[in-house]
Short mmCIF file of C-alpha atoms and ligand atoms in Angstrom, two decimals:
data_model
loop_
_atom_site.label_atom_id
_atom_site.label_comp_id
_atom_site.label_asym_id
_atom_site.label_seq_id
_atom_site.Cartn_x
_atom_site.Cartn_y
_atom_site.Cartn_z
CA UNK P 16 -14.73 17.87 -24.18
CA UNK P 17 -14.80 16.13 -27.58
CA UNK P 18 -15.60 12.47 -28.20
CA UNK P 19 -12.04 11.27 -28.01
CA UNK P 20 -11.29 12.70 -24.60
CA UNK P 21 -14.58 11.36 -23.29
CA UNK P 22 -13.70 7.86 -24.46
CA UNK P 23 -10.27 8.19 -22.92
CA UNK P 24 -11.88 9.21 -19.68
CA UNK P 25 -13.92 6.02 -19.61
CA UNK P 26 -10.84 3.96 -20.34
CA UNK P 27 -8.98 5.45 -17.42
CA UNK P 28 -11.98 4.92 -15.15
CA UNK P 29 -12.09 1.28 -16.25
CA UNK P 30 -8.41 0.87 -15.48
CA UNK P 31 -8.89 2.44 -12.10
CA UNK P 32 -11.75 0.12 -11.12
CA UNK P 33 -9.92 -2.87 -12.52
CA UNK P 34 -6.89 -2.10 -10.37
CA UNK P 35 -9.02 -1.44 -7.30
CA UNK P 36 -10.79 -4.80 -7.73
CA UNK P 37 -7.50 -6.62 -8.15
CA UNK P 38 -6.18 -5.09 -4.92
CA UNK P 39 -9.36 -6.02 -3.05
CA UNK P 40 -9.32 -9.59 -4.34
CA UNK P 41 -5.70 -10.32 -3.44
CA UNK P 42 -5.76 -10.58 0.36
CA UNK P 43 -8.90 -12.73 0.34
CA UNK P 44 -7.23 -15.18 -1.98
CA UNK P 45 -3.92 -15.26 -0.12
CA UNK P 46 -5.43 -16.36 3.18
CA UNK P 47 -7.47 -19.27 1.90
CA UNK P 48 -11.01 -20.14 2.90
CA UNK P 49 -10.34 -20.47 6.62
CA UNK P 50 -10.58 -16.80 7.43
CA UNK P 51 -13.82 -16.25 5.51
CA UNK P 52 -15.37 -19.33 7.11
CA UNK P 53 -14.25 -18.25 10.54
CA UNK P 54 -15.76 -14.79 10.08
CA UNK P 55 -19.15 -16.19 9.04
CA UNK P 56 -19.43 -19.25 11.31
CA UNK P 57 -17.26 -18.68 14.36
CA UNK P 58 -16.70 -14.98 14.99
CA UNK P 59 -20.22 -14.59 16.41
CA UNK P 60 -19.08 -16.40 19.57
CA UNK P 61 -15.29 -16.30 19.40
CA UNK P 62 -14.98 -12.71 18.15
CA UNK P 63 -13.27 -11.60 14.95
CA UNK P 64 -9.90 -11.72 16.74
CA UNK P 65 -10.54 -15.09 18.42
CA UNK P 66 -10.36 -13.60 21.91
CA UNK P 67 -13.94 -14.57 22.73
CA UNK P 68 -14.92 -11.08 23.90
CA UNK P 69 -18.55 -11.53 22.84
CA UNK P 70 -21.72 -11.97 24.94
CA UNK P 71 -21.64 -15.74 24.35
CA UNK P 72 -17.89 -15.87 24.82
CA UNK P 73 -17.95 -14.07 28.15
CA UNK P 74 -20.93 -16.08 29.44
CA UNK P 75 -19.11 -19.33 28.64
CA UNK P 76 -15.57 -18.32 29.49
CA UNK P 77 -14.36 -19.24 26.03
CA UNK P 78 -10.60 -19.35 25.97
CA UNK P 79 -8.73 -16.99 23.66
CA UNK P 80 -8.09 -19.10 20.54
CA UNK P 81 -4.67 -17.47 20.17
CA UNK P 82 -3.66 -18.27 23.77
CA UNK P 83 -0.85 -20.67 24.57
CA UNK P 84 -3.31 -23.10 26.22
CA UNK P 85 -5.45 -23.45 23.13
CA UNK P 86 -2.50 -23.39 20.74
CA UNK P 87 -0.77 -26.15 22.73
CA UNK P 88 -3.38 -28.60 21.45
CA UNK P 89 -2.53 -30.53 18.30
CA UNK P 90 -4.23 -29.92 14.96
CA UNK P 91 -6.21 -33.15 15.39
CA UNK P 92 -7.45 -32.12 18.83
CA UNK P 93 -8.60 -28.70 17.58
CA UNK P 94 -10.19 -30.25 14.49
CA UNK P 95 -11.91 -32.74 16.81
CA UNK P 96 -13.45 -29.93 18.89
CA UNK P 97 -14.68 -28.17 15.73
CA UNK P 98 -16.21 -31.31 14.25
CA UNK P 99 -17.52 -32.86 17.47
CA UNK P 100 -18.29 -29.78 19.55
CA UNK P 101 -17.50 -29.22 23.22
CA UNK P 102 -19.88 -27.93 25.90
CA UNK P 103 -21.80 -25.01 24.35
CA UNK P 104 -19.61 -25.15 21.26
CA UNK P 105 -21.71 -26.54 18.39
CA UNK P 106 -20.45 -29.53 16.38
CA UNK P 107 -19.58 -28.72 12.76
CA UNK P 108 -18.69 -32.21 11.58
CA UNK P 109 -21.90 -32.49 9.60
CA UNK P 110 -22.11 -29.00 8.10
CA UNK P 111 -18.44 -28.57 7.17
CA UNK P 112 -16.16 -30.72 5.05
CA UNK P 113 -12.93 -32.10 6.49
CA UNK P 114 -11.00 -29.69 4.25
CA UNK P 115 -12.92 -26.72 5.59
CA UNK P 116 -12.20 -27.78 9.17
CA UNK P 117 -8.53 -28.07 8.23
CA UNK P 118 -8.66 -24.52 6.84
CA UNK P 119 -10.20 -23.35 10.11
CA UNK P 120 -7.45 -25.01 12.15
CA UNK P 121 -4.90 -23.29 9.89
CA UNK P 122 -6.64 -19.97 10.47
CA UNK P 123 -6.69 -20.51 14.25
CA UNK P 124 -2.92 -21.06 14.03
CA UNK P 125 -2.58 -17.56 12.58
CA UNK P 126 -4.17 -16.14 15.76
CA UNK P 127 -1.26 -17.42 17.86
CA UNK P 128 0.43 -14.71 19.90
C1 HEC H 224 -22.59 -20.69 19.62
C2 HEC H 224 -21.28 -20.17 19.96
C3 HEC H 224 -20.07 -20.79 19.24
C4 HEC H 224 -19.83 -20.86 17.89
C5 HEC H 224 -20.71 -20.38 16.75
C6 HEC H 224 -18.52 -21.47 17.75
N1 HEC H 224 -18.00 -21.77 18.99
FE1 HEC H 224 -16.18 -22.58 19.33
N2 HEC H 224 -16.59 -22.63 21.32
C7 HEC H 224 -17.74 -22.14 21.92
C8 HEC H 224 -17.69 -22.38 23.36
C9 HEC H 224 -18.75 -21.98 24.37
C10 HEC H 224 -16.46 -23.02 23.59
C11 HEC H 224 -15.91 -23.51 24.94
C12 HEC H 224 -16.32 -24.94 25.14
C13 HEC H 224 -15.82 -25.48 26.46
O1 HEC H 224 -14.62 -25.35 26.74
O2 HEC H 224 -16.65 -26.02 27.18
C14 HEC H 224 -15.81 -23.18 22.31
C15 HEC H 224 -14.58 -23.78 22.12
C16 HEC H 224 -13.89 -23.82 20.93
C17 HEC H 224 -12.57 -24.37 20.76
C18 HEC H 224 -11.71 -24.97 21.88
C19 HEC H 224 -10.99 -23.87 22.59
C20 HEC H 224 -10.28 -24.42 23.80
O3 HEC H 224 -10.55 -23.91 24.90
O4 HEC H 224 -9.45 -25.32 23.63
C21 HEC H 224 -12.23 -24.22 19.44
C22 HEC H 224 -10.93 -24.65 18.78
C23 HEC H 224 -13.36 -23.62 18.79
N3 HEC H 224 -14.35 -23.38 19.73
C24 HEC H 224 -13.41 -23.32 17.45
C25 HEC H 224 -14.56 -22.86 16.80
C26 HEC H 224 -14.67 -22.71 15.38
C27 HEC H 224 -13.54 -22.97 14.39
C28 HEC H 224 -15.93 -22.29 15.12
C29 HEC H 224 -16.58 -22.02 13.76
C30 HEC H 224 -16.67 -23.15 12.87
C31 HEC H 224 -16.61 -22.14 16.39
N4 HEC H 224 -15.75 -22.50 17.39
C32 HEC H 224 -17.91 -21.70 16.54
C33 HEC H 224 -18.79 -21.50 21.28
C34 HEC H 224 -18.93 -21.37 19.92
#
């Protein structure tokens, strides 16, 4: 291998990583902040899929967030539960901004069956 081919090799490697990064970054950007927030703040109790199949979820009979019953509630009602809490559900009105709660409601809508 001479110098030129070695440099070319690095260039191709760079292209490869660049493309891989771009592919990884795309889905995260497309779905907005709601999904990321949900995964860090809510999935611990509600489960990554919103079904509530976690220890806390089962102990509290959390309803499946994608179920017709939950989805029948208006955006304001769901946002109200997130910001004000309900039973064992913590209130997030102080730790999250109104926009973030809106993003979460939008994400919960994507869980609809
Ligand atoms: C500590 C566990 C816990 C965490 C964390 C949590 N929840 Fe909950 N959540 C609950 C419980 C328990 C209920 C059921 C409350 C009830 O019906 O008495 C609930 C209910 C809900 C409901 C109402 C569902 C229905 O039955 O109508 C929504 C919407 C909701 N949570 C969204 C969220 C979002 C969004 C987050 C993250 C910001 C979150 N929750 C974080 C425990 C949690």
